Coordinates of C-alpha atoms (C1' of nucleotides) in Angstrom, one line a residue:
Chain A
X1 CA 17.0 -23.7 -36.8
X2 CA 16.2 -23.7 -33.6
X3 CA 15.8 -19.8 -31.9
X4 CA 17.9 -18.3 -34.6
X5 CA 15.3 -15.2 -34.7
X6 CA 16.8 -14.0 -31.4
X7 CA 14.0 -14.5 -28.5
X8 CA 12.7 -11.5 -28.3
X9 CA 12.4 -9.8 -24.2
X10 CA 14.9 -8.2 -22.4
X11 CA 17.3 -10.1 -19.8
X12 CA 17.7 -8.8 -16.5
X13 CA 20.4 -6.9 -17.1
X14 CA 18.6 -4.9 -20.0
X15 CA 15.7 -4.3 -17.5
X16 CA 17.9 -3.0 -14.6
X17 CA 19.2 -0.7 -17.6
X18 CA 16.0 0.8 -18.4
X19 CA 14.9 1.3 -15.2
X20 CA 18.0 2.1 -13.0
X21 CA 17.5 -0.6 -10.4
X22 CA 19.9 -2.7 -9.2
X23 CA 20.5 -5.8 -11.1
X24 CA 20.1 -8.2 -7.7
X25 CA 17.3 -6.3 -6.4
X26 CA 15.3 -7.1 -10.2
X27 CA 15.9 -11.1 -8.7
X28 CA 15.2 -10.1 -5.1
X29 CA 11.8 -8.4 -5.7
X30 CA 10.6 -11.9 -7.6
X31 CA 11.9 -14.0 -4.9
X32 CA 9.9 -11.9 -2.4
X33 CA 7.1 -11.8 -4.3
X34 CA 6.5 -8.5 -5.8
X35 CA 8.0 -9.0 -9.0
X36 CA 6.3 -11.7 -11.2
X37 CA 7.9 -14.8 -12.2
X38 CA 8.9 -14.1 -15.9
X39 CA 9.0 -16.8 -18.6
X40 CA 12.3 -17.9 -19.5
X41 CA 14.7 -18.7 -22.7
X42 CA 15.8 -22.4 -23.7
X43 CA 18.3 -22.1 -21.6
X44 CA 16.2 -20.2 -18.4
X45 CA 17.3 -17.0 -18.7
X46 CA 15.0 -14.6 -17.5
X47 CA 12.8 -13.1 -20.4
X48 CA 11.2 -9.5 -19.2
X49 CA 8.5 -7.4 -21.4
X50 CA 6.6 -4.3 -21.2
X51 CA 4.6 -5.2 -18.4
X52 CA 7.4 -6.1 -16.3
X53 CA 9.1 -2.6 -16.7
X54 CA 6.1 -0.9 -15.8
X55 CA 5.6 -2.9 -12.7
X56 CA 9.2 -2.7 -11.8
X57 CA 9.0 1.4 -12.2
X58 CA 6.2 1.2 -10.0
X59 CA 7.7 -0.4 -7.5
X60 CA 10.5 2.2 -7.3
X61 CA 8.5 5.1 -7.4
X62 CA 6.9 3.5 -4.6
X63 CA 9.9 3.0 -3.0
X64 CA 11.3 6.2 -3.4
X65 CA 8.3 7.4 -1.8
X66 CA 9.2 5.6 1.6
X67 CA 6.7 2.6 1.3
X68 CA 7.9 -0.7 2.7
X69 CA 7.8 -3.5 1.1
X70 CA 4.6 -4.8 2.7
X71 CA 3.1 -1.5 1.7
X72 CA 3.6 -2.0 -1.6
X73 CA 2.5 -5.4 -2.0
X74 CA -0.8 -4.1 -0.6
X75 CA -0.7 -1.4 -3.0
X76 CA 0.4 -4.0 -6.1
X77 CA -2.7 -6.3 -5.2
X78 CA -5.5 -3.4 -5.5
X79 CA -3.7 -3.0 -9.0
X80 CA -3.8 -6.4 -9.7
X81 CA -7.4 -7.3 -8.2
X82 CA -8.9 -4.1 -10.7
X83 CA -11.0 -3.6 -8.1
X84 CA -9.1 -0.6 -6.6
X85 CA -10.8 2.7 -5.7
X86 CA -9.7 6.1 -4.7
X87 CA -11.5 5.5 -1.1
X88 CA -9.0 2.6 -0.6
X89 CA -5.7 3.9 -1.7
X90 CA -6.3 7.4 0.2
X91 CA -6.7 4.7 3.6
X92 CA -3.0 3.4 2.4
X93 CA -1.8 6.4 1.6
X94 CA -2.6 8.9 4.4
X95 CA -1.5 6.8 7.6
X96 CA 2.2 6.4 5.7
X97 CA 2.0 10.5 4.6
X98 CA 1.3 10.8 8.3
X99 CA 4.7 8.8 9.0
X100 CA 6.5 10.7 6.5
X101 CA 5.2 13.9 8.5
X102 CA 6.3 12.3 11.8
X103 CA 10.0 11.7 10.3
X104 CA 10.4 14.9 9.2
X105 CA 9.1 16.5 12.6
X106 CA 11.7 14.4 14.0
X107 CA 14.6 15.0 12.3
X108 CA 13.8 18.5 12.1
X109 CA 13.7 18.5 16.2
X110 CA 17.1 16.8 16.2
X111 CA 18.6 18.9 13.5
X112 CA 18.0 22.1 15.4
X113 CA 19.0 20.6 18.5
X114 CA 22.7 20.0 16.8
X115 CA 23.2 23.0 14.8
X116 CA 22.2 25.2 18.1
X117 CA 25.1 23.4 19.9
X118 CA 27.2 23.5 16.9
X119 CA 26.4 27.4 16.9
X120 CA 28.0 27.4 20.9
X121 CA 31.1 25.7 19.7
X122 CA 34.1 28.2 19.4
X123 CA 36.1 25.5 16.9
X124 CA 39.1 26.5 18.9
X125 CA 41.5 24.2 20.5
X126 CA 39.9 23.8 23.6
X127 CA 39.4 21.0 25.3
X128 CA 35.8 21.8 26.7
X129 CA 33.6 21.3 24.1
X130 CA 29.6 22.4 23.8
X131 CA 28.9 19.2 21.6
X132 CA 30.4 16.5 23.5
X133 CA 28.4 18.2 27.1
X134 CA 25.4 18.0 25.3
X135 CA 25.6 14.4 24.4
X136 CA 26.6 13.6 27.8
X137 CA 24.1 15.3 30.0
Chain B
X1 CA 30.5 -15.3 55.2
X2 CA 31.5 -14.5 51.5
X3 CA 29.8 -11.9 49.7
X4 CA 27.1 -11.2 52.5
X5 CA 27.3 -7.8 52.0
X6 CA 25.8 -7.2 49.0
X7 CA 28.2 -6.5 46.0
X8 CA 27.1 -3.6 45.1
X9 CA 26.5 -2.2 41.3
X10 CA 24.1 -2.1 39.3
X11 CA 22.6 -5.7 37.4
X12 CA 21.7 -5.5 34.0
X13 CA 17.9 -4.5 34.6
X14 CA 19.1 -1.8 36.7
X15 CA 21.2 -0.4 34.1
X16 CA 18.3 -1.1 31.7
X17 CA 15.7 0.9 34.1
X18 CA 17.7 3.9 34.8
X19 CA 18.5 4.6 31.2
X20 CA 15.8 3.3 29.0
X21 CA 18.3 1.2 27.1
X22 CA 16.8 -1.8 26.6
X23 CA 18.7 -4.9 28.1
X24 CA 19.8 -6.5 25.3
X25 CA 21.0 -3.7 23.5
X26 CA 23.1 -3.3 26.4
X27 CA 24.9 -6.5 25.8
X28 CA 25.1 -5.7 22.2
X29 CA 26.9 -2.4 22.6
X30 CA 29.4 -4.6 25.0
X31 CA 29.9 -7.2 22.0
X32 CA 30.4 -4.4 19.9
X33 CA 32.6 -2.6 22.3
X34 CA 30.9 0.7 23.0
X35 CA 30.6 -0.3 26.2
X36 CA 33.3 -1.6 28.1
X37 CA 33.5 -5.0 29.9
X38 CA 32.5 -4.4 33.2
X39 CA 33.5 -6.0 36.3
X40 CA 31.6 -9.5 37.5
X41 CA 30.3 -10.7 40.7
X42 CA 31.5 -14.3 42.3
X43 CA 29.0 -15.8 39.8
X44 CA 29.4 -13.9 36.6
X45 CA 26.8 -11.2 37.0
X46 CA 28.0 -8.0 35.3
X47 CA 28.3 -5.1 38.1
X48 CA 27.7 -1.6 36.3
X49 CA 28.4 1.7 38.3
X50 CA 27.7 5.8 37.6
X51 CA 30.6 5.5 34.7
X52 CA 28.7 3.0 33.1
X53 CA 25.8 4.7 33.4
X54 CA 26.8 8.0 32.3
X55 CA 28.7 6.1 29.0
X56 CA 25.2 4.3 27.9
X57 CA 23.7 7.9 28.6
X58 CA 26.0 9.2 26.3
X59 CA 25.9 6.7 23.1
X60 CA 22.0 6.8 23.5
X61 CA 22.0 10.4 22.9
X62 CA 24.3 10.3 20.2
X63 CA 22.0 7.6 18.8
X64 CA 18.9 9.7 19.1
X65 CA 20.6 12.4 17.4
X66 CA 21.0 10.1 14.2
X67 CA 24.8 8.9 14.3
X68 CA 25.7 5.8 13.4
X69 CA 27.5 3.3 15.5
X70 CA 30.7 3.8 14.0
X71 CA 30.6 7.7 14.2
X72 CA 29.8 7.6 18.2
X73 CA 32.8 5.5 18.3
X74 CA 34.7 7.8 17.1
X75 CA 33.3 10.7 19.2
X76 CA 34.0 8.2 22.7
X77 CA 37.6 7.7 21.3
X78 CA 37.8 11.8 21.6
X79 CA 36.1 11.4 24.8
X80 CA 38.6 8.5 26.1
X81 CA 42.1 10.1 24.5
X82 CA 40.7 13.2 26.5
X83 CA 42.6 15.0 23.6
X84 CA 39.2 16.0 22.2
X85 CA 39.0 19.6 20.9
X86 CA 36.4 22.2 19.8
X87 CA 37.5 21.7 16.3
X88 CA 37.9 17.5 15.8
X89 CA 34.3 17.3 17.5
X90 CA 33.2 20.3 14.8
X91 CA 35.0 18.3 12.5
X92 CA 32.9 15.3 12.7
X93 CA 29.5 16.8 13.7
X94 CA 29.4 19.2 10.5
X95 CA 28.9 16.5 7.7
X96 CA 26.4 14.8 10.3
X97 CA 24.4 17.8 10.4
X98 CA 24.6 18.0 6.7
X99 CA 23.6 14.6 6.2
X100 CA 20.3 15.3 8.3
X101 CA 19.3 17.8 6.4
X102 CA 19.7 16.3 3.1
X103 CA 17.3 13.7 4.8
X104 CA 14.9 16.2 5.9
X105 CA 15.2 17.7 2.2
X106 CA 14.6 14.6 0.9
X107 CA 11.4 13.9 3.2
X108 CA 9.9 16.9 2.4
X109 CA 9.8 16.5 -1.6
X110 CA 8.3 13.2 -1.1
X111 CA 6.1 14.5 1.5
X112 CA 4.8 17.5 -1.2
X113 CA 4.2 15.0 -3.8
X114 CA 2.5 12.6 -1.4
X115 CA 0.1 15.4 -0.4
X116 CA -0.3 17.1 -3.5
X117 CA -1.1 13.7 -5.4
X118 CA -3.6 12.8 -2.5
X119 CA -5.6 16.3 -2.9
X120 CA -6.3 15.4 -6.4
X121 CA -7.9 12.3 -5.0
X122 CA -11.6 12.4 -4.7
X123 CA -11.9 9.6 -2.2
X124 CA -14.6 8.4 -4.4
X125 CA -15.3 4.9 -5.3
X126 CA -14.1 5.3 -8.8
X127 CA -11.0 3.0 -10.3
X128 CA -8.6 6.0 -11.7
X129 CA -7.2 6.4 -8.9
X130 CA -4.5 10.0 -9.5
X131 CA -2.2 8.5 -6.7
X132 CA -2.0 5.1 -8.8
X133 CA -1.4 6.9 -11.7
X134 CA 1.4 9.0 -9.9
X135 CA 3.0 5.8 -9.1
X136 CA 2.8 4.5 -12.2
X137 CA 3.8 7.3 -14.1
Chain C
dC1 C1' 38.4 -24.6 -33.2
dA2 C1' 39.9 -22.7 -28.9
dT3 C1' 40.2 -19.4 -25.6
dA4 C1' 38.9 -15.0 -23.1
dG5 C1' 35.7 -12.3 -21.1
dC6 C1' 31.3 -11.2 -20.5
dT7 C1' 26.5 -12.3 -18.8
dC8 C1' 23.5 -15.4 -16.9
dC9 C1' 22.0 -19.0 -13.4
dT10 C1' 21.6 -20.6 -8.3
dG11 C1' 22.0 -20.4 -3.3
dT12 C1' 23.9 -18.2 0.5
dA13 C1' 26.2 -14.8 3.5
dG14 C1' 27.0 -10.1 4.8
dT15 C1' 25.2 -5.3 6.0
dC16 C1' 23.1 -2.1 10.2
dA17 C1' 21.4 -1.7 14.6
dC18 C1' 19.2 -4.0 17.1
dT19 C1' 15.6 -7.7 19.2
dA20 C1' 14.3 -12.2 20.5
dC21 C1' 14.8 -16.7 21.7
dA22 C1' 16.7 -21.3 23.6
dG23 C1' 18.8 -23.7 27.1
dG24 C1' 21.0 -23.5 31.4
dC25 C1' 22.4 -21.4 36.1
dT26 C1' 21.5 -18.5 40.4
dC27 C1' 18.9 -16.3 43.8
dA28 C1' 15.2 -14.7 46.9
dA29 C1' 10.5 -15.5 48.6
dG30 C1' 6.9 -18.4 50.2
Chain D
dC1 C1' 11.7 -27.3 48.5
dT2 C1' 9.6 -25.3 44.9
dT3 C1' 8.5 -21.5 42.1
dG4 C1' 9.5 -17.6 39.4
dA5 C1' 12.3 -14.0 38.3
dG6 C1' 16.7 -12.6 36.6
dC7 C1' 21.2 -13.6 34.9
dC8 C1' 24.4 -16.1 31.6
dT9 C1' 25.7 -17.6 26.7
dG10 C1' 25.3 -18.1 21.7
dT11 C1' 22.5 -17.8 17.9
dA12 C1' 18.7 -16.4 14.7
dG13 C1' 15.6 -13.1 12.9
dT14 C1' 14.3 -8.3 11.2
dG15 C1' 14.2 -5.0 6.4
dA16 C1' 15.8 -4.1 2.2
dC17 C1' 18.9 -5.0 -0.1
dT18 C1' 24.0 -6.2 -1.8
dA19 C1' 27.8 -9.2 -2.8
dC20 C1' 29.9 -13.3 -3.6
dA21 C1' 31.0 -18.2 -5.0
dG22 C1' 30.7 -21.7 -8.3
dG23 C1' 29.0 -23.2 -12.6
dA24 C1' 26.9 -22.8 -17.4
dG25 C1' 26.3 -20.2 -21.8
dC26 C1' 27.2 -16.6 -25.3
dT27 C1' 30.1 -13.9 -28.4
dA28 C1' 34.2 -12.2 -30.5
dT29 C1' 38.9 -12.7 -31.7
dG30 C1' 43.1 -15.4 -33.0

DNA sequence: CATAGCTCCTGTAGTCACTACAGGCTCAAG
DNA sequence: CTTGAGCCTGTAGTGACTACAGGAGCTATG
């Protein structure tokens, strides 16, 4: 009689269902850190609750927002210390909106850049071509 | 009276200096074979020229404009066959371009909900903190 | 009861485009 | 002759995963 009632939490691969992320990154994330150690079966599988879902979809929001990994640990410690305050997540969060603003600026620069050249290109059968001058000069 | 004159090309550093590649990449590009083997002094020393010079100039460029390694390959194959045409360079810089801006779309959604979650935030010391929640959510 | 096929466990290697380092040789200046 | 820079090589580290190998366990079917 021994864990007939079957332990109730969800394995990883029940987690990486609910949440859409990969099933290696679930064990990745907890061997970096972000992801807590979660208590295990008889037989150590990896039992997952609540709690862990939520943290997991926070991490890939995060994620999805462009914060590194490092960001987010910072980020995952003001949650965890409680002790978190707008004033200190606007300091974490305007210097990377700032970095997404760069990137953007960036690519937008090298997007025009191509498509002007593009624009040039006569898509004949020539052997002189716009694009390949540009890279070169 | 062997190799008084000085051999001449361009070392390494010189290469690294005049193109603002820096010197181990330029190493890595030979392993990799973008760059090709150049010749060697008496003592091993790799002796660049303006070829060499004009080829990193060309695969930096390409890398600032956002193509992969694999992709500039192809586009110095085009260059080396000398068979390139208008059309096989359109060919390959289209979906580039599209790529780019899917980036750039992509940027900018996560740049609006960045900003639009931080305006909510009062900066204040209190713990409900809208960006947190955003993350959360 | 046995076997098949799935999921789970672990550690490790591969990805991309570099960058850095260790250990040894060469070269020019002082 | 010594010092310090620059060159050579191979290899390891980066970030954020992803994939694989080799072994154990679970469940369903014959």
């Amino acid at each position: 009689m021994i864990e007939h009632v079957p332990v109730k939490g969800l394995q990883r691969s029940q987690l990486s269902k609910r949440t859409g992320c990969n099933i290696e990154t679930i064990r990745y994330y907890e061997n970096i850190g972000l992801m807590p150690e979660p208590p295990r079966s008889a037989k150590g599988y990896r039992l997952y609750d609540e709690t862990h879902v939520r943290r997991l979809r926070f991490i890939l929001r995060s994620r999805e927002l462009g914060f590194g990994i490092d960001e987010i640990r910072g980020l995952l410690d003001l949650v965890d210390r409680k002790a978190q305050t707008c004033a200190e997540i606007q300091e974490r969060t305007k210097p990377h909106l700032a970095e997404i603003r760069a990137k953007i600026a960036d690519l937008r620069r090298i997007e025009r850049l191509l498509a002007r050249t593009l624009a040039q290109c006569s898509g004949e059968d020539v052997p002189e071509c716009p694009v390949l001058e540009a890279l070169a000069s």
